[in-house]
Amino acid sequence: MKIVIYGESDKHGVTQATKEVLGIGSRLSKELSATLIAVCINPSQETVSDAISHGADTVSVIEDGRLTGYRPELYLAATQEFCAATDPDILLFPHTYPASDLAPRLAFRLRTRLTADCIDLSVDSDTKLLRCTKPIYGGNIIATYSSPSRPQIATVREKVFPANQADETRKGDISPFTLQSPLPTPRITSVKKVIEDYAGKKLQGAEIIICGGRGMGGQEEFNALGGLAQLLDGVLAGSRPTVEKGWTHSRFQVGLTGVRVSPKLYIAVGISGAIQHIAGVVGAKTIVAINKDPEANIFKEAHYGVKGDYRQVLPAFKECLKKYLESH
Ligand SMILES: Cc1cc2nc3c(=O)[nH]c(=O)nc-3n(C[C@H](O)[C@H](O)[C@H](O)COP(=O)(O)OP(=O)(O)OC[C@H]3O[C@@H](n4cnc5c(N)ncnc54)[C@H](O)[C@@H]3O)c2cc1C
């Protein structure tokens, strides 16, 4: 049995999202007694050794000068040929751009189904099929899918699965894969790449997020929430209305049309918990909600809830937190 991971890399080696997919991939491969193969396009030496130290048994290396930078049609042809030759049972991608662009194209070409943006993956003990769990209907329902069509393809949400601890002593095979078929003439051209000129803390990947909603009442009050974020070394985020009101930048909007986050701690202040907001936080490990409306939907999602006016709750909370941080 073979599990293939689509490995993405940056200048440091394998990306964090790929390490997380290798992490869940290696747990599944143990359960299924499968070989874990990472397929990497034009990888550096660091990428190859990173993939092995994070769980790959084999790294299949596709070296091809035409595959520099993501180009959908070329990457599709390359991965399709690789799959035809390798015949994987399971194929896992990180849910990043460009992998989440490539995965459905490949699923269509391979005439199989894809479960995108999974927050849990397990093996059905009877059928041995992959059970892919993901939020649907804006995060209102968590659904689990299985399909006998092969390969079983899934993309994996970032920051949900832990990566394996790097083991530099791990040994693995490095297997070059040479493309035999001619690559198509691409019809899609990347016109321009704009790298956001922002050096501050980012929402993506943040472990602690304090998120303010419309209930904060105004710009000044919203900004004041930054003090709590600072105290916890977290990032200050907002719901959509706070972006619309100009209290924060859209790069800090959490939700369906904002950023989907999976922090260890998510503190929602003055947020009602609309499904479009919740869609962005279903991966959070612990949700704490502060809201003055006892009926607010956010309390159905929260692990801890404080029913009250944040103006009264937060000063006391911050005071306790300061004392705790001083004594630890
Ligand atoms: C297609 C679509 C996509 C969307 N995408 C997103 C998205 O990505 N992200 C997003 O956030 N929304 C999104 N929305 C909007 C979403 O439906 C909600 O309107 C929005 O999330 C509500 O934001 P909120 O909770 O800040 O405000 P509200 O719903 O107005 O809630 C404010 C809350 O603050 C509480 N409150 C008021 N004063 C206090 C106080 N002093 N102390 C404590 N609590 C107080 C109130 O009880 C209330 O529950 C989307 C909507 C659509 C239709």
CSV table of N, CA and C in Angstrom, one decimal, residues 46-170:
chain,number,residue,atom,x,y,z
A,46,GLU,N,18.0,20.2,1.2
A,46,GLU,CA,17.4,20.4,2.5
A,46,GLU,C,15.9,19.9,2.5
A,47,THR,N,15.2,20.1,1.3
A,47,THR,CA,13.8,19.7,1.2
A,47,THR,C,13.8,18.1,1.3
A,48,VAL,N,14.7,17.5,0.6
A,48,VAL,CA,14.7,16.0,0.6
A,48,VAL,C,15.0,15.5,2.0
A,49,SER,N,16.0,16.0,2.6
A,49,SER,CA,16.3,15.5,4.0
A,49,SER,C,15.3,15.8,5.0
A,50,ASP,N,14.7,17.0,4.8
A,50,ASP,CA,13.6,17.4,5.7
A,50,ASP,C,12.4,16.4,5.6
A,51,ALA,N,12.1,16.1,4.4
A,51,ALA,CA,10.9,15.2,4.1
A,51,ALA,C,11.2,13.8,4.8
A,52,ILE,N,12.4,13.4,4.7
A,52,ILE,CA,12.7,12.1,5.3
A,52,ILE,C,12.7,12.2,6.9
A,53,SER,N,13.3,13.3,7.4
A,53,SER,CA,13.4,13.4,8.8
A,53,SER,C,12.0,13.6,9.4
A,54,HIS,N,11.1,14.1,8.6
A,54,HIS,CA,9.7,14.3,9.1
A,54,HIS,C,8.8,13.1,8.8
A,55,GLY,N,9.3,12.0,8.3
A,55,GLY,CA,8.4,10.8,8.2
A,55,GLY,C,8.4,10.1,6.9
A,56,ALA,N,8.9,10.7,5.8
A,56,ALA,CA,8.8,10.0,4.5
A,56,ALA,C,9.7,8.8,4.4
A,57,ASP,N,9.2,7.7,3.9
A,57,ASP,CA,10.1,6.6,3.7
A,57,ASP,C,10.9,6.7,2.4
A,58,THR,N,10.2,7.4,1.4
A,58,THR,CA,10.9,7.6,0.1
A,58,THR,C,10.5,9.0,-0.3
A,59,VAL,N,11.5,9.7,-1.0
A,59,VAL,CA,11.2,11.0,-1.6
A,59,VAL,C,11.4,10.8,-3.1
A,60,SER,N,10.3,11.0,-3.8
A,60,SER,CA,10.4,10.9,-5.3
A,60,SER,C,10.6,12.3,-5.8
A,61,VAL,N,11.7,12.4,-6.5
A,61,VAL,CA,12.2,13.8,-6.9
A,61,VAL,C,11.9,13.9,-8.4
A,62,ILE,N,11.1,14.9,-8.7
A,62,ILE,CA,10.8,15.3,-10.1
A,62,ILE,C,11.7,16.5,-10.4
A,63,GLU,N,12.7,16.3,-11.2
A,63,GLU,CA,13.6,17.4,-11.6
A,63,GLU,C,13.3,17.8,-13.0
A,64,ASP,N,12.8,19.0,-13.2
A,64,ASP,CA,12.5,19.5,-14.5
A,64,ASP,C,12.5,21.0,-14.6
A,65,GLY,N,13.3,21.5,-15.4
A,65,GLY,CA,13.5,23.0,-15.6
A,65,GLY,C,12.3,23.7,-16.0
A,66,ARG,N,11.3,23.0,-16.5
A,66,ARG,CA,10.1,23.7,-17.0
A,66,ARG,C,9.1,23.9,-15.8
A,67,LEU,N,9.4,23.2,-14.7
A,67,LEU,CA,8.5,23.3,-13.5
A,67,LEU,C,9.0,24.2,-12.5
A,68,THR,N,9.4,25.4,-12.9
A,68,THR,CA,9.8,26.4,-11.9
A,68,THR,C,8.6,27.3,-11.6
A,69,GLY,N,8.3,27.4,-10.3
A,69,GLY,CA,7.1,28.2,-10.0
A,69,GLY,C,5.8,27.5,-10.4
A,70,TYR,N,4.8,27.6,-9.6
A,70,TYR,CA,3.6,26.8,-9.9
A,70,TYR,C,2.9,27.2,-11.2
A,71,ARG,N,2.7,26.3,-12.1
A,71,ARG,CA,2.0,26.5,-13.3
A,71,ARG,C,1.0,25.3,-13.4
A,72,PRO,N,-0.3,25.6,-13.3
A,72,PRO,CA,-1.3,24.6,-13.1
A,72,PRO,C,-1.2,23.4,-14.1
A,73,GLU,N,-1.2,23.8,-15.4
A,73,GLU,CA,-1.2,22.7,-16.4
A,73,GLU,C,0.0,21.8,-16.4
A,74,LEU,N,1.2,22.5,-16.2
A,74,LEU,CA,2.4,21.7,-16.2
A,74,LEU,C,2.5,20.8,-14.9
A,75,TYR,N,2.2,21.4,-13.8
A,75,TYR,CA,2.2,20.6,-12.6
A,75,TYR,C,1.2,19.4,-12.6
A,76,LEU,N,0.1,19.7,-13.2
A,76,LEU,CA,-1.0,18.7,-13.4
A,76,LEU,C,-0.5,17.5,-14.2
A,77,ALA,N,0.1,17.9,-15.3
A,77,ALA,CA,0.7,16.8,-16.2
A,77,ALA,C,1.7,16.0,-15.5
A,78,ALA,N,2.6,16.7,-14.8
A,78,ALA,CA,3.7,16.0,-14.1
A,78,ALA,C,3.2,15.1,-13.0
A,79,THR,N,2.2,15.6,-12.2
A,79,THR,CA,1.7,14.8,-11.1
A,79,THR,C,0.8,13.6,-11.6
A,80,GLN,N,0.1,13.9,-12.7
A,80,GLN,CA,-0.7,12.8,-13.3
A,80,GLN,C,0.2,11.7,-13.7
A,81,GLU,N,1.3,12.0,-14.4
A,81,GLU,CA,2.2,11.0,-14.9
A,81,GLU,C,2.8,10.2,-13.7
A,82,PHE,N,3.1,11.0,-12.7
A,82,PHE,CA,3.7,10.4,-11.5
A,82,PHE,C,2.7,9.4,-10.9
A,83,CYS,N,1.4,9.8,-10.8
A,83,CYS,CA,0.4,8.9,-10.2
A,83,CYS,C,0.2,7.7,-11.0
A,84,ALA,N,0.2,7.9,-12.3
A,84,ALA,CA,0.0,6.7,-13.3
A,84,ALA,C,1.1,5.7,-13.0
A,85,ALA,N,2.3,6.2,-12.8
A,85,ALA,CA,3.5,5.3,-12.6
A,85,ALA,C,3.5,4.7,-11.2
A,86,THR,N,3.0,5.4,-10.2
A,86,THR,CA,3.2,5.0,-8.8
A,86,THR,C,2.0,4.3,-8.3
A,87,ASP,N,0.8,4.7,-8.8
A,87,ASP,CA,-0.4,4.0,-8.4
A,87,ASP,C,-0.7,4.1,-6.9
A,88,PRO,N,-0.8,5.3,-6.3
A,88,PRO,CA,-0.9,5.5,-4.9
A,88,PRO,C,-2.4,5.1,-4.4
A,89,ASP,N,-2.5,4.6,-3.2
A,89,ASP,CA,-3.8,4.3,-2.6
A,89,ASP,C,-4.4,5.6,-2.1
A,90,ILE,N,-3.5,6.4,-1.4
A,90,ILE,CA,-4.0,7.6,-0.8
A,90,ILE,C,-3.0,8.7,-1.3
A,91,LEU,N,-3.6,9.9,-1.5
A,91,LEU,CA,-2.8,11.0,-2.0
A,91,LEU,C,-3.2,12.2,-1.1
A,92,LEU,N,-2.2,12.8,-0.4
A,92,LEU,CA,-2.6,13.9,0.5
A,92,LEU,C,-1.8,15.2,0.1
A,93,PHE,N,-2.5,16.3,0.2
A,93,PHE,CA,-2.0,17.6,-0.2
A,93,PHE,C,-2.2,18.5,1.0
A,94,PRO,N,-1.2,19.5,1.2
A,94,PRO,CA,-1.6,20.5,2.2
A,94,PRO,C,-2.6,21.4,1.6
A,95,HIS,N,-3.5,22.0,2.4
A,95,HIS,CA,-4.6,22.9,1.8
A,95,HIS,C,-4.0,24.3,1.7
A,96,THR,N,-3.0,24.4,0.9
A,96,THR,CA,-2.4,25.7,0.6
A,96,THR,C,-2.7,26.1,-0.8
A,97,TYR,N,-2.6,27.4,-1.2
A,97,TYR,CA,-2.4,27.7,-2.6
A,97,TYR,C,-1.0,27.5,-2.8
A,98,PRO,N,-0.5,26.8,-3.8
A,98,PRO,CA,-1.2,26.2,-4.9
A,98,PRO,C,-1.7,24.8,-4.8
A,99,ALA,N,-1.3,24.1,-3.7
A,99,ALA,CA,-1.7,22.7,-3.7
A,99,ALA,C,-3.2,22.5,-3.7
A,100,SER,N,-4.0,23.4,-3.1
A,100,SER,CA,-5.4,23.3,-3.2
A,100,SER,C,-6.0,23.6,-4.6
A,101,ASP,N,-5.2,24.2,-5.4
A,101,ASP,CA,-5.6,24.4,-6.8
A,101,ASP,C,-5.3,23.2,-7.6
A,102,LEU,N,-4.2,22.6,-7.3
A,102,LEU,CA,-3.7,21.4,-8.1
A,102,LEU,C,-4.6,20.1,-7.8
A,103,ALA,N,-4.9,19.9,-6.5
A,103,ALA,CA,-5.5,18.7,-6.0
A,103,ALA,C,-6.8,18.4,-6.8
A,104,PRO,N,-7.8,19.4,-6.9
A,104,PRO,CA,-9.0,19.0,-7.6
A,104,PRO,C,-8.8,18.8,-9.1
A,105,ARG,N,-7.9,19.5,-9.7
A,105,ARG,CA,-7.6,19.2,-11.1
A,105,ARG,C,-7.1,17.8,-11.3
A,106,LEU,N,-6.2,17.4,-10.4
A,106,LEU,CA,-5.7,16.0,-10.5
A,106,LEU,C,-6.7,15.0,-10.2
A,107,ALA,N,-7.6,15.2,-9.2
A,107,ALA,CA,-8.7,14.3,-8.9
A,107,ALA,C,-9.5,14.1,-10.1
A,108,PHE,N,-9.8,15.2,-10.8
A,108,PHE,CA,-10.7,15.1,-12.0
A,108,PHE,C,-10.0,14.2,-13.1
A,109,ARG,N,-8.7,14.5,-13.3
A,109,ARG,CA,-7.9,13.7,-14.3
A,109,ARG,C,-7.9,12.2,-13.9
A,110,LEU,N,-7.8,12.0,-12.6
A,110,LEU,CA,-7.6,10.6,-12.2
A,110,LEU,C,-9.0,9.9,-12.0
A,111,ARG,N,-10.1,10.7,-12.3
A,111,ARG,CA,-11.4,10.2,-12.2
A,111,ARG,C,-11.7,9.6,-10.8
A,112,THR,N,-11.3,10.4,-9.8
A,112,THR,CA,-11.5,10.0,-8.5
A,112,THR,C,-12.1,11.2,-7.7
A,113,ARG,N,-12.5,11.0,-6.4
A,113,ARG,CA,-13.0,12.1,-5.7
A,113,ARG,C,-12.0,12.7,-4.7
A,114,LEU,N,-12.3,13.9,-4.3
A,114,LEU,CA,-11.4,14.6,-3.4
A,114,LEU,C,-12.2,15.2,-2.3
A,115,THR,N,-11.6,15.1,-1.1
A,115,THR,CA,-12.2,15.8,0.1
A,115,THR,C,-11.2,16.9,0.5
A,116,ALA,N,-11.7,18.1,0.3
A,116,ALA,CA,-10.8,19.3,0.5
A,116,ALA,C,-10.9,19.8,2.0
A,117,ASP,N,-9.8,20.4,2.4
A,117,ASP,CA,-9.8,21.1,3.7
A,117,ASP,C,-10.1,20.3,4.9
A,118,CYS,N,-9.5,19.1,5.0
A,118,CYS,CA,-9.8,18.2,6.1
A,118,CYS,C,-9.3,18.6,7.4
A,119,ILE,N,-10.0,18.4,8.4
A,119,ILE,CA,-9.5,18.7,9.8
A,119,ILE,C,-9.3,17.4,10.6
A,120,ASP,N,-9.7,16.3,10.0
A,120,ASP,CA,-9.3,15.0,10.6
A,120,ASP,C,-9.3,13.9,9.6
A,121,LEU,N,-8.3,13.0,9.7
A,121,LEU,CA,-8.2,11.9,8.8
A,121,LEU,C,-8.0,10.6,9.7
A,122,SER,N,-8.7,9.6,9.4
A,122,SER,CA,-8.5,8.3,10.1
A,122,SER,C,-8.8,7.2,9.2
A,123,VAL,N,-8.6,6.0,9.7
A,123,VAL,CA,-8.8,4.8,8.8
A,123,VAL,C,-10.0,4.0,9.4
A,124,ASP,N,-11.0,3.7,8.5
A,124,ASP,CA,-12.1,2.9,8.9
A,124,ASP,C,-11.7,1.5,9.2
A,125,SER,N,-12.0,1.1,10.4
A,125,SER,CA,-11.4,-0.2,10.9
A,125,SER,C,-11.9,-1.4,10.1
A,126,ASP,N,-13.2,-1.3,9.5
A,126,ASP,CA,-13.7,-2.4,8.7
A,126,ASP,C,-13.2,-2.4,7.3
A,127,THR,N,-13.5,-1.2,6.6
A,127,THR,CA,-13.2,-1.1,5.2
A,127,THR,C,-11.7,-0.8,4.9
A,128,LYS,N,-11.0,-0.2,5.9
A,128,LYS,CA,-9.7,0.3,5.7
A,128,LYS,C,-9.6,1.5,4.8
A,129,LEU,N,-10.8,2.1,4.5
A,129,LEU,CA,-10.8,3.3,3.7
A,129,LEU,C,-10.5,4.5,4.6
A,130,LEU,N,-10.0,5.5,3.9
A,130,LEU,CA,-9.7,6.8,4.6
A,130,LEU,C,-11.0,7.5,5.0
A,131,ARG,N,-11.1,7.9,6.2
A,131,ARG,CA,-12.3,8.7,6.7
A,131,ARG,C,-11.8,10.2,6.7
A,132,CYS,N,-12.4,11.0,5.9
A,132,CYS,CA,-12.0,12.4,5.8
A,132,CYS,C,-13.0,13.3,6.4
A,133,THR,N,-12.7,14.0,7.4
A,133,THR,CA,-13.6,14.9,8.1
A,133,THR,C,-13.3,16.3,7.8
A,134,LYS,N,-14.4,17.1,7.5
A,134,LYS,CA,-14.2,18.5,7.2
A,134,LYS,C,-15.5,19.3,7.5
A,135,PRO,N,-15.3,20.6,7.8
A,135,PRO,CA,-16.5,21.4,8.0
A,135,PRO,C,-17.3,21.7,6.7
A,136,ILE,N,-18.6,21.6,6.8
A,136,ILE,CA,-19.4,22.0,5.6
A,136,ILE,C,-20.4,23.0,6.0
A,137,TYR,N,-21.1,23.5,5.0
A,137,TYR,CA,-22.2,24.6,5.2
A,137,TYR,C,-21.6,25.7,6.1
A,138,GLY,N,-20.5,26.2,5.7
A,138,GLY,CA,-19.9,27.4,6.4
A,138,GLY,C,-19.5,27.0,7.8
A,139,GLY,N,-19.2,25.7,8.1
A,139,GLY,CA,-18.7,25.3,9.4
A,139,GLY,C,-19.8,24.9,10.3
A,140,ASN,N,-21.1,24.9,9.8
A,140,ASN,CA,-22.2,24.6,10.7
A,140,ASN,C,-22.3,23.1,11.0
A,141,ILE,N,-21.8,22.3,10.1
A,141,ILE,CA,-21.8,20.8,10.2
A,141,ILE,C,-20.4,20.3,10.0
A,142,ILE,N,-20.1,19.3,10.7
A,142,ILE,CA,-18.8,18.6,10.5
A,142,ILE,C,-19.1,17.2,9.9
A,143,ALA,N,-18.7,17.0,8.7
A,143,ALA,CA,-19.1,15.8,7.9
A,143,ALA,C,-17.9,14.9,7.7
A,144,THR,N,-18.1,13.6,7.7
A,144,THR,CA,-17.0,12.6,7.4
A,144,THR,C,-17.3,11.9,6.1
A,145,TYR,N,-16.4,11.8,5.2
A,145,TYR,CA,-16.6,11.2,3.9
A,145,TYR,C,-15.6,10.0,3.8
A,146,SER,N,-16.0,9.0,3.1
A,146,SER,CA,-15.2,7.9,2.6
A,146,SER,C,-15.5,7.5,1.2
A,147,SER,N,-14.6,7.1,0.5
A,147,SER,CA,-14.9,6.7,-0.9
A,147,SER,C,-14.0,5.6,-1.3
A,148,PRO,N,-14.5,4.6,-2.0
A,148,PRO,CA,-13.7,3.5,-2.5
A,148,PRO,C,-12.9,3.8,-3.7
A,149,SER,N,-13.2,5.0,-4.3
A,149,SER,CA,-12.5,5.3,-5.6
A,149,SER,C,-11.0,5.6,-5.3
A,150,ARG,N,-10.1,5.2,-6.1
A,150,ARG,CA,-8.7,5.3,-5.9
A,150,ARG,C,-8.1,6.2,-6.9
A,151,PRO,N,-7.0,6.9,-6.5
A,151,PRO,CA,-6.6,7.1,-5.1
A,151,PRO,C,-7.6,7.9,-4.3
A,152,GLN,N,-7.5,7.7,-3.0
A,152,GLN,CA,-8.4,8.6,-2.2
A,152,GLN,C,-7.6,9.9,-1.9
A,153,ILE,N,-8.2,11.0,-2.3
A,153,ILE,CA,-7.4,12.2,-2.3
A,153,ILE,C,-8.0,13.2,-1.3
A,154,ALA,N,-7.1,13.8,-0.5
A,154,ALA,CA,-7.6,14.8,0.5
A,154,ALA,C,-6.6,16.0,0.6
A,155,THR,N,-7.1,17.2,0.8
A,155,THR,CA,-6.2,18.3,1.2
A,155,THR,C,-6.4,18.5,2.7
A,156,VAL,N,-5.3,18.9,3.4
A,156,VAL,CA,-5.3,18.9,4.8
A,156,VAL,C,-5.2,20.4,5.3
A,157,ARG,N,-6.1,20.8,6.1
A,157,ARG,CA,-6.0,22.2,6.7
A,157,ARG,C,-4.7,22.4,7.5
A,158,GLU,N,-4.2,23.5,7.4
A,158,GLU,CA,-2.9,23.9,8.1
A,158,GLU,C,-3.2,24.0,9.6
A,159,LYS,N,-2.2,23.7,10.4
A,159,LYS,CA,-2.2,23.9,11.9
A,159,LYS,C,-3.3,23.1,12.6
A,160,VAL,N,-3.7,22.0,12.0
A,160,VAL,CA,-4.6,21.1,12.6
A,160,VAL,C,-3.9,19.8,13.1
A,161,PHE,N,-3.0,19.3,12.3
A,161,PHE,CA,-2.3,18.1,12.6
A,161,PHE,C,-0.9,18.4,13.1
A,162,PRO,N,-0.4,17.8,14.1
A,162,PRO,CA,1.0,18.1,14.5
A,162,PRO,C,2.0,17.5,13.5
A,163,ALA,N,3.1,18.2,13.3
A,163,ALA,CA,4.2,17.6,12.5
A,163,ALA,C,5.0,16.6,13.4
A,164,ASN,N,5.6,15.6,12.8
A,164,ASN,CA,6.5,14.8,13.6
A,164,ASN,C,7.7,15.6,14.0
A,165,GLN,N,8.3,15.2,15.2
A,165,GLN,CA,9.6,15.8,15.6
A,165,GLN,C,10.6,15.4,14.6
A,166,ALA,N,11.4,16.3,14.1
A,166,ALA,CA,12.4,16.0,13.1
A,166,ALA,C,13.4,14.9,13.7
A,167,ASP,N,13.6,13.9,12.9
A,167,ASP,CA,14.6,12.8,13.3
A,167,ASP,C,15.7,12.8,12.3
A,168,GLU,N,16.8,13.4,12.6
A,168,GLU,CA,17.9,13.5,11.5
A,168,GLU,C,18.5,12.1,11.3
A,169,THR,N,18.3,11.2,12.2
A,169,THR,CA,18.9,9.9,12.0
A,169,THR,C,18.1,9.0,11.1
A,170,ARG,N,16.8,9.4,10.7
A,170,ARG,CA,16.0,8.6,9.9
A,170,ARG,C,16.6,8.4,8.5
